[in-house]
Coordinates of C-alpha atoms and ligand atoms in Angstrom, one line a residue:
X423 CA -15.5 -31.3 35.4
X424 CA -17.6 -28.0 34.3
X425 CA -18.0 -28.5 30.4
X426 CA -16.2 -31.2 30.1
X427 CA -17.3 -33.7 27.2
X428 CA -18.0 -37.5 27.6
X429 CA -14.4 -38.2 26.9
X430 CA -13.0 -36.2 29.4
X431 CA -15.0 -37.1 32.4
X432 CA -14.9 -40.9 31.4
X433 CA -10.6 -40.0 31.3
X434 CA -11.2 -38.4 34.8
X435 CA -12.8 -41.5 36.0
X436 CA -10.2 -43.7 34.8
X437 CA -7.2 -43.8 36.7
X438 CA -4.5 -46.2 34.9
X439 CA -3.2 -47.3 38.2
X440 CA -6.2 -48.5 39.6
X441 CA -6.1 -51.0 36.9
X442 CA -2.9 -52.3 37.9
X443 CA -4.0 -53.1 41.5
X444 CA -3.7 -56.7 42.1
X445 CA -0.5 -57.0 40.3
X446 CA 2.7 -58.5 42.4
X447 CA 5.7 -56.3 42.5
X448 CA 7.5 -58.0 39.4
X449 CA 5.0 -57.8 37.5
X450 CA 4.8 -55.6 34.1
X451 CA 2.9 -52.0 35.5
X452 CA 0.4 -50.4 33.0
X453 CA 1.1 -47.2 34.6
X454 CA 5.1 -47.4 35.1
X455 CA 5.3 -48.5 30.9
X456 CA 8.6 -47.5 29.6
X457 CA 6.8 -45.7 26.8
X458 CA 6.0 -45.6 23.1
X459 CA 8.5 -44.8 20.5
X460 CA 6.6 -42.0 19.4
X461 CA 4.8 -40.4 22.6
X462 CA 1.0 -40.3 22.6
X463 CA -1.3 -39.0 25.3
X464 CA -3.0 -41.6 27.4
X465 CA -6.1 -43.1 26.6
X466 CA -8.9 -42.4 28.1
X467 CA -10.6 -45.5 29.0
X468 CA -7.9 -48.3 28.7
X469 CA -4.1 -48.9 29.5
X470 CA -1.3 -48.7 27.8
X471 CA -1.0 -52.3 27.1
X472 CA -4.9 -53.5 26.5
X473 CA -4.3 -50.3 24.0
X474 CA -1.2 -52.0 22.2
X475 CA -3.7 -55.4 22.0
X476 CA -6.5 -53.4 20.3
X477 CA -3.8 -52.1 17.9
X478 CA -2.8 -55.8 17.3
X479 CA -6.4 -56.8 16.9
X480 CA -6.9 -54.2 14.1
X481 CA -3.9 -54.6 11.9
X482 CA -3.9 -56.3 9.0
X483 CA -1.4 -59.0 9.5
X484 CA -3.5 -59.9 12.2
X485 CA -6.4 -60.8 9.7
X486 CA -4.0 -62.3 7.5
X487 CA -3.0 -65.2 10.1
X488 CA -6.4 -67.0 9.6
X489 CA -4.9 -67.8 6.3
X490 CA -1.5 -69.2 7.1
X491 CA 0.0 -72.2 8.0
X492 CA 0.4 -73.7 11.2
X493 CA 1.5 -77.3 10.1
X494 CA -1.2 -78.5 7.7
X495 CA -2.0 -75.9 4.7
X496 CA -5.1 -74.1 5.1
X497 CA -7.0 -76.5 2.4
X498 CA -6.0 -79.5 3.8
X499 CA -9.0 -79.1 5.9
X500 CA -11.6 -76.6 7.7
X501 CA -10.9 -77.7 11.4
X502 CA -6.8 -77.6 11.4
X503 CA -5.1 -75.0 13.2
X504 CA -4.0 -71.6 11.7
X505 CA -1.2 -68.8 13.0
X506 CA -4.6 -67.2 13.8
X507 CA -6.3 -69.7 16.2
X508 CA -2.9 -70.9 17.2
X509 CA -2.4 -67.3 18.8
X510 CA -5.7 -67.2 20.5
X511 CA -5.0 -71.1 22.6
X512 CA -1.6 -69.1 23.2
X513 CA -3.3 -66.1 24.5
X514 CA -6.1 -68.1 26.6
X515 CA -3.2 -70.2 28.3
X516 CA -0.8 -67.1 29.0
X517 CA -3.7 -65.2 30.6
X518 CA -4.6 -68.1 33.0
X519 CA -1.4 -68.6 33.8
X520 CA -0.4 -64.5 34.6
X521 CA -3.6 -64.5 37.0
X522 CA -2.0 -67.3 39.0
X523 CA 1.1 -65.2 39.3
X524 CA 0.4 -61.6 39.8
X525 CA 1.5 -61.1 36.3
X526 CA 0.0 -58.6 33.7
X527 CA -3.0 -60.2 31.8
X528 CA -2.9 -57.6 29.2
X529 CA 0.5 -57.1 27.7
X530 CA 0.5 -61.6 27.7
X531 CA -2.7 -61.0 25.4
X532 CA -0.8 -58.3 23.1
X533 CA 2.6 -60.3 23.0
X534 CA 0.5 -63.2 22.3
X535 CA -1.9 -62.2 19.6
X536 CA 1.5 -60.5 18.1
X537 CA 4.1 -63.2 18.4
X538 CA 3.4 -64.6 14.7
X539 CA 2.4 -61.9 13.0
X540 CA 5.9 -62.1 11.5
X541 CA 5.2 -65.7 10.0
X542 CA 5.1 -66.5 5.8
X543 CA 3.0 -68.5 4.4
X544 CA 3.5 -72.1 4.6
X545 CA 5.4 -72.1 8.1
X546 CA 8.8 -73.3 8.9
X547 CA 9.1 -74.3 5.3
X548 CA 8.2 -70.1 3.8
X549 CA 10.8 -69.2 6.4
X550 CA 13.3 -71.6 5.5
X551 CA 12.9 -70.5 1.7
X552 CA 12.7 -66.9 2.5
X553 CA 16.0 -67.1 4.9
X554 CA 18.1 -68.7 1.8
X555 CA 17.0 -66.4 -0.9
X556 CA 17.7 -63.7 1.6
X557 CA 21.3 -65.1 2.5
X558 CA 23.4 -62.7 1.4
X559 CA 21.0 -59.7 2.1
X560 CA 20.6 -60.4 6.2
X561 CA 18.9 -63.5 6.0
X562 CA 15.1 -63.9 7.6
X563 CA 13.6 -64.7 10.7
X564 CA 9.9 -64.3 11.8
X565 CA 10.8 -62.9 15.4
X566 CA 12.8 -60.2 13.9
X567 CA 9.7 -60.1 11.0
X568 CA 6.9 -60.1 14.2
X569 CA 9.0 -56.9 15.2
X570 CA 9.3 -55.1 11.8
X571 CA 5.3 -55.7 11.5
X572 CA 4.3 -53.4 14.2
X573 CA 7.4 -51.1 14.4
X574 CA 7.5 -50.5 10.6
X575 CA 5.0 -52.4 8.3
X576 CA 1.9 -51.7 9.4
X577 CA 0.9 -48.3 7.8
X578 CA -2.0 -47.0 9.7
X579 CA -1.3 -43.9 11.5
X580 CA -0.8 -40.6 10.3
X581 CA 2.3 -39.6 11.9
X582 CA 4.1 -43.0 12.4
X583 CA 5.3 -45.9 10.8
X584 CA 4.0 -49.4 12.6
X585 CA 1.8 -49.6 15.4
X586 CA 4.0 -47.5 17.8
X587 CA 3.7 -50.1 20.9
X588 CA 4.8 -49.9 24.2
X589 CA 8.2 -50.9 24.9
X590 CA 7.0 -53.7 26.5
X591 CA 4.7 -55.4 24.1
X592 CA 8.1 -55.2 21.9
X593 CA 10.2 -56.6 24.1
X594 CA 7.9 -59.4 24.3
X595 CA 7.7 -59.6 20.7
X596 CA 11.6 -60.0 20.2
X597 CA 12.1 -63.4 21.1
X598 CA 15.7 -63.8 19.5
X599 CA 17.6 -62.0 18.2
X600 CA 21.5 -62.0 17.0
X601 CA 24.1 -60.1 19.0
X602 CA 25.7 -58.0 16.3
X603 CA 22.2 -56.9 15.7
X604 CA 21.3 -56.0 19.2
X605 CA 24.7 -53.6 19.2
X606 CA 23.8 -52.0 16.1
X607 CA 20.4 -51.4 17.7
X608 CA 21.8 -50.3 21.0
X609 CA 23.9 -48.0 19.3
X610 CA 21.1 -46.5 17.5
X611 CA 18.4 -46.5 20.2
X612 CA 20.2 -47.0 23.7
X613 CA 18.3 -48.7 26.3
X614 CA 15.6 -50.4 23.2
X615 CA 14.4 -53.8 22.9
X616 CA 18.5 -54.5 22.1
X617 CA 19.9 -53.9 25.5
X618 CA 18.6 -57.4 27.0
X619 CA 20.5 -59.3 24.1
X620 CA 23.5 -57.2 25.0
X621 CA 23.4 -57.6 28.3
X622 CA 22.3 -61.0 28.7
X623 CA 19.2 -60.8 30.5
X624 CA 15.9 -61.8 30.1
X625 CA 12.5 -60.0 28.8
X626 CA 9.9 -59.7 31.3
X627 CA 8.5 -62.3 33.2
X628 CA 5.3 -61.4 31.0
X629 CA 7.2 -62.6 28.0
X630 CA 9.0 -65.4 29.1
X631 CA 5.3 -66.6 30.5
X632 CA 3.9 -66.1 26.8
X633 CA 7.1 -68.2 25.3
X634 CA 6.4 -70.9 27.3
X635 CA 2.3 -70.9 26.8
X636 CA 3.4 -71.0 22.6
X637 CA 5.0 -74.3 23.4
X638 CA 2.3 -75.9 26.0
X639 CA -0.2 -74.3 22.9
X640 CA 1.7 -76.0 20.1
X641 CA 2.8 -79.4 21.7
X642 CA -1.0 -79.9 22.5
X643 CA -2.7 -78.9 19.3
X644 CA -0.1 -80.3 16.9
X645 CA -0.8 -84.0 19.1
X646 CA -4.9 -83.4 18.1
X647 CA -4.2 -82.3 14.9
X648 CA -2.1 -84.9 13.9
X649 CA -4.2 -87.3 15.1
X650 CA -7.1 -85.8 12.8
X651 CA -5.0 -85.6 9.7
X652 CA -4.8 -89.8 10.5
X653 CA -0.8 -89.3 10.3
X654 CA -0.8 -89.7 14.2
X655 CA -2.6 -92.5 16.6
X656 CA -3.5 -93.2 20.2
X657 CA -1.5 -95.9 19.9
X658 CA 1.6 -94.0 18.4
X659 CA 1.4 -91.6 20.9
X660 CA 1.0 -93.9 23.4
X661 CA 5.1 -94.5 23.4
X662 CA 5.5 -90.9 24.7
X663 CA 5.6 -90.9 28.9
X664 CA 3.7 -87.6 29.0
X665 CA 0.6 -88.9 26.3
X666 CA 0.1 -92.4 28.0
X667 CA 0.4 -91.1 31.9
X668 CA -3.3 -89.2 30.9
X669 CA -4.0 -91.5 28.5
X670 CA -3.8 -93.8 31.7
X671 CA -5.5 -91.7 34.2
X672 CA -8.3 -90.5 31.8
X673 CA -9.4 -94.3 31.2
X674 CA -9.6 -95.2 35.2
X675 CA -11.6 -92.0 35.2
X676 CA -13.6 -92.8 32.5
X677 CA -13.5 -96.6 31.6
X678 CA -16.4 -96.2 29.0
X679 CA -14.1 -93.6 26.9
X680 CA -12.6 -96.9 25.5
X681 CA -15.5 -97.5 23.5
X682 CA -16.7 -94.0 22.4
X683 CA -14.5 -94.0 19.5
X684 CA -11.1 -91.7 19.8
X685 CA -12.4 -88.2 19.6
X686 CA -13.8 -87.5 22.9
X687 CA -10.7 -89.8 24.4
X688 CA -8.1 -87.6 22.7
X689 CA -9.8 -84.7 24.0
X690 CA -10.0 -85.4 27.8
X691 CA -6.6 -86.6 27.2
X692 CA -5.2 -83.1 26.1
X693 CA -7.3 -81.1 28.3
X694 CA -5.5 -83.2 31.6
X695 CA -2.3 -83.0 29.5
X696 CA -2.8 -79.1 29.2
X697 CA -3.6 -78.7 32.9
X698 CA -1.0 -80.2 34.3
X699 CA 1.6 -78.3 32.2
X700 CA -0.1 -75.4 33.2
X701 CA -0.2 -76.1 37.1
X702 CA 3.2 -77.4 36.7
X703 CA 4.6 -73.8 35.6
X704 CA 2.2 -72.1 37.9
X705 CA 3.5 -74.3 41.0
X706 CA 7.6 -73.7 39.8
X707 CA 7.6 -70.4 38.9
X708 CA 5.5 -69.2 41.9
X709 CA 8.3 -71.3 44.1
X710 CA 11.1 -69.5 42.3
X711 CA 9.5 -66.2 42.8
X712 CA 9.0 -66.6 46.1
X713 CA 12.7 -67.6 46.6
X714 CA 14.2 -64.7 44.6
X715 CA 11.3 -62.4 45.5
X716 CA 12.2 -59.5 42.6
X717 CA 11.4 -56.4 44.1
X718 CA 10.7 -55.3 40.2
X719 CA 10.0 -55.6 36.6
X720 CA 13.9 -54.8 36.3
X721 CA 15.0 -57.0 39.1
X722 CA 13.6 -59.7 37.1
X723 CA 14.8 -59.2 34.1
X724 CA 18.4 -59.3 35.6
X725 CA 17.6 -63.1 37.3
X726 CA 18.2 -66.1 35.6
X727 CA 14.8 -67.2 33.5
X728 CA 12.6 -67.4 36.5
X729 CA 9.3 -68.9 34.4
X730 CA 9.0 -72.5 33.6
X731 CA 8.4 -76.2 34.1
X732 CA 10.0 -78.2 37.0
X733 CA 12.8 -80.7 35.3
X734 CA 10.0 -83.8 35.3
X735 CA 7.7 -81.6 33.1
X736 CA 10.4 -80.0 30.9
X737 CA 12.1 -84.1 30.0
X738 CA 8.5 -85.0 29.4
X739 CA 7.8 -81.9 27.5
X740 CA 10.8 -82.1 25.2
X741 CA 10.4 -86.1 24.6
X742 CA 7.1 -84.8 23.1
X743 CA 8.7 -82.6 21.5
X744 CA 11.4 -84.7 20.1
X745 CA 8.3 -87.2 19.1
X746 CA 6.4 -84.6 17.0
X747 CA 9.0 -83.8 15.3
X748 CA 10.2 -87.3 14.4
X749 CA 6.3 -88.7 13.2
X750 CA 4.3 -85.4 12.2
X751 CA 6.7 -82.9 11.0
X752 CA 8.9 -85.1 9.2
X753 CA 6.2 -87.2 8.0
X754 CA 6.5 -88.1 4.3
X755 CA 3.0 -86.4 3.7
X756 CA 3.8 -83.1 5.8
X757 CA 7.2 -82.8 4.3
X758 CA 6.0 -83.2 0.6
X759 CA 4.0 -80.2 1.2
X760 CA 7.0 -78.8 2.8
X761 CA 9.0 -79.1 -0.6
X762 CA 6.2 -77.6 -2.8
X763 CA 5.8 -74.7 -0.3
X764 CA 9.5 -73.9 -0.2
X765 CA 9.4 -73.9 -4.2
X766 CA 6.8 -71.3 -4.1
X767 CA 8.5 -69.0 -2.0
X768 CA 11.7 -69.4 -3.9
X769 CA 10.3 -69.2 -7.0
X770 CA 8.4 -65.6 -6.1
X771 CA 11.3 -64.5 -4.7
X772 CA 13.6 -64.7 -8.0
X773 CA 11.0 -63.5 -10.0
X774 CA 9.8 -60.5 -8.7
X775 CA 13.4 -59.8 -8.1
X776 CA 13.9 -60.8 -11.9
X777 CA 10.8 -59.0 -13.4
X778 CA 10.2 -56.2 -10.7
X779 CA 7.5 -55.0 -13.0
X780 CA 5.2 -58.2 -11.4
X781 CA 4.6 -56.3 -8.0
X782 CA 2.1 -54.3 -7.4
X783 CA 3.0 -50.4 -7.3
X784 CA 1.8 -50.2 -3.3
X785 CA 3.8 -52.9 -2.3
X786 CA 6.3 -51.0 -0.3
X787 CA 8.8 -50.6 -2.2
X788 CA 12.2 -49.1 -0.1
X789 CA 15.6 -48.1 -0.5
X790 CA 16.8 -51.8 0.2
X791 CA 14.7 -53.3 -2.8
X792 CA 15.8 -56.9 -1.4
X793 CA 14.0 -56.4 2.0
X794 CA 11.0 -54.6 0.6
X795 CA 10.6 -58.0 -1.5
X796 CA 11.1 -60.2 1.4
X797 CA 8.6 -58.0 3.7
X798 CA 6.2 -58.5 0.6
X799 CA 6.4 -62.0 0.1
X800 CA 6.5 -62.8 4.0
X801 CA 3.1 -60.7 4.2
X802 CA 1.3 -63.1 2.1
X803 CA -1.1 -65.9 3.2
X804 CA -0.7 -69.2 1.9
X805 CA -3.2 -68.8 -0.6
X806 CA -2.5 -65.8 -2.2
X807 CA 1.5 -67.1 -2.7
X808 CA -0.4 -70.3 -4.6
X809 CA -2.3 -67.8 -6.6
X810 CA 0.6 -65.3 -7.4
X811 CA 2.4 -68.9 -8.3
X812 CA 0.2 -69.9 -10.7
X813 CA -0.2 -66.6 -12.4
X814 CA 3.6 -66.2 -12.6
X815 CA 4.8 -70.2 -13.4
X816 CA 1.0 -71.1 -15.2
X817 CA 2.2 -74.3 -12.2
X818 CA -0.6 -74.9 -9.8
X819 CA 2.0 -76.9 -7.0
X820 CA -1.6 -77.1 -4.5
X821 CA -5.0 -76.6 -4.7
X822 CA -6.6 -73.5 -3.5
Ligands
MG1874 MG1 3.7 -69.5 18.0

């Protein structure tokens, strides 16, 4: 490499297949990406998809999920869960699961650290408010939102809207989506991150891995969580199979936990919980790999889902499930927040539609004013919608 610079000779020594050796024939290929929307040379030192991840890391909805809700509000206390370290457990349990399977570490890391980024503030409850004030103008949903983030929102790059991912990291992204939505994209963009909805197949095995690692992640942290709010107790979860077969085994194994006081209890409990979800999906999806043996990315994708639990785990998983639901996110204290968080949302919403002169002149205003406002108010973090609140209504509905 005569006069080459440091950048070219550390591109010559990086060859982006290399960096895919180790990965099992249905996995998702650095080197065989389907591509960027907008084409870009390679990069010299890292792959396509550990590129899209760095991308992620940098944008500014990613900052922004420290401050929003995953069940309990950001004040509520310093040690509950945010979108933000909700992400990362989903990221740490998708990687350690696509070792175990020949899958691609990377692009689970970018579809991980992404998968929220579409959230508003206050959780299910923003997104509920958000959905009916945008009823008659296509409604909302944070999958679709994660999408619009990095394909359109982010504003970082000189020659492109969004963050101009690979295909892949998109796909991932796209959780749901509606079928008269995925033909109008088909239409526009044939052979997009549409085409699966249309077709009725599934995303990548890379994405169906990080779906399943968001709901080992939120099963698991909601459980401690609740339990340090004090709206949850050993002894409530206790009536859940899943909760008292570790509950069980962690005491045999450590009789003197009993009178350590819950903390260090709940903890061994969740960690055995967590490991045996994970080497139950490792152990069934490696068995139904093995039996369909997809020669490809694409010969996946056209199987039936091919990553999950075995049917014990996925009963005992969804009685969980069905148990959080019933005694922490309908809890009496959780949904009295709930209410006040939906008023916010609705309330902002009708009056910066009211009184467009309230936003701020960079707030990307479009030629569909109604989505602009929704992208605006979905951006938010929980505290900043209290604060805009208050200035508007002179109401303060939570503390800051
Ligand atoms: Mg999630």
């Amino acid at each position: 490499m005569d006069g080459a610079g440091p950048v070219e000779q550390r591109a010559a020594a990086f060859e982006p297949a290399s960096r895919d050796a180790g990965l099992a024939a249905w996995a998702c290929h650095a080197a065989a990406t389907r591509g960027r929307r907008c084409p870009e040379p390679a990069a010299p030192t890292r792959t396509d998809f550990q590129r899209d991840r760095d991308r992620i890391v940098h944008c500014s909805a990613f900052r922004r999920l420290v401050y929003k809700t995953q069940v309990f509000l950001n004040h509520e206390g310093d040690l509950f869960r945010t979108r933000l370290t909700h992400s990362l457990e989903v990221a740490q349990l998708g990687r350690s699961m696509a070792h175990s399977l020949g899958l691609n570490e990377d692009l689970v890391e970018a579809i991980a650290l992404a998968h929220d980024l579409g959230h508003t503030p206050f959780g299910h409850a923003g997104q509920d408010a958000l959905d009916a004030c945008m009823a008659h103008c296509g409604g909302f949903e944070h999958n679709l939102q994660s999408l619009r983030v990095v394909d359109r929102l982010e504003q970082r790059y000189p020659d492109w809207d969004g963050l101009n991912l690979c295909f892949e990291t998109r796909e991932g992204i796209l959780k749901r989506c509606p079928l008269p939505l995925a033909q109008q994209w088909e239409r526009r963009e044939p052979g997009g991150v549409g085409q699966r909805f249309v077709l009725g197949q599934q995303p990548s095995l890379e994405a169906q891995l990080t779906n399943l690692a968001d709901e080992i992640a939120y099963n698991a942290h909601d459980i401690d969580d609740g339990v340090r709010s004090g709206l949850l107790s050993l002894a409530m979860l206790r009536e859940v199979d899943l909760f008292e077969r570790f509950h069980a085994e962690t005491l045999v194994a450590h009789p003197d936990l009993a009178e350590r006081g819950d903390r260090r209890l709940l903890a061994e409990i969740i960690r055995r919980m967590l490991s045996a979800q994970v080497y139950d999906v490792i152990d069934t999806t490696r068995q139904r790999l093995l039996r369909e043996d997809p020669a490809s990315v694409d010969a996946a994708r056209a199987l039936p889902p091919l990553v999950g639990f075995s049917s014990d785990m996925k009963r005992a998983s969804a009685e969980m499930k069905r148990f959080l639901y019933r005694a922490l996110y309908r809890h009496p204290r959780v949904m009295a927040t709930t209410d006040a968080a939906r008023r916010i949302v609705a309330d902002l919403f009708s009056i910066y539609r009211d009184q467009p002169g309230e936003l701020p002149d960079d707030y990307g205003r479009s030629d569909d004013p109604m989505r602009s406002l929704a992208d605006y108010i979905a951006g938010m973090t929980d505290r900043f919608a209290i604060r805009e609140h208050l200035r508007l209504t002179g109401t303060r509905l939570f503390p800051e």
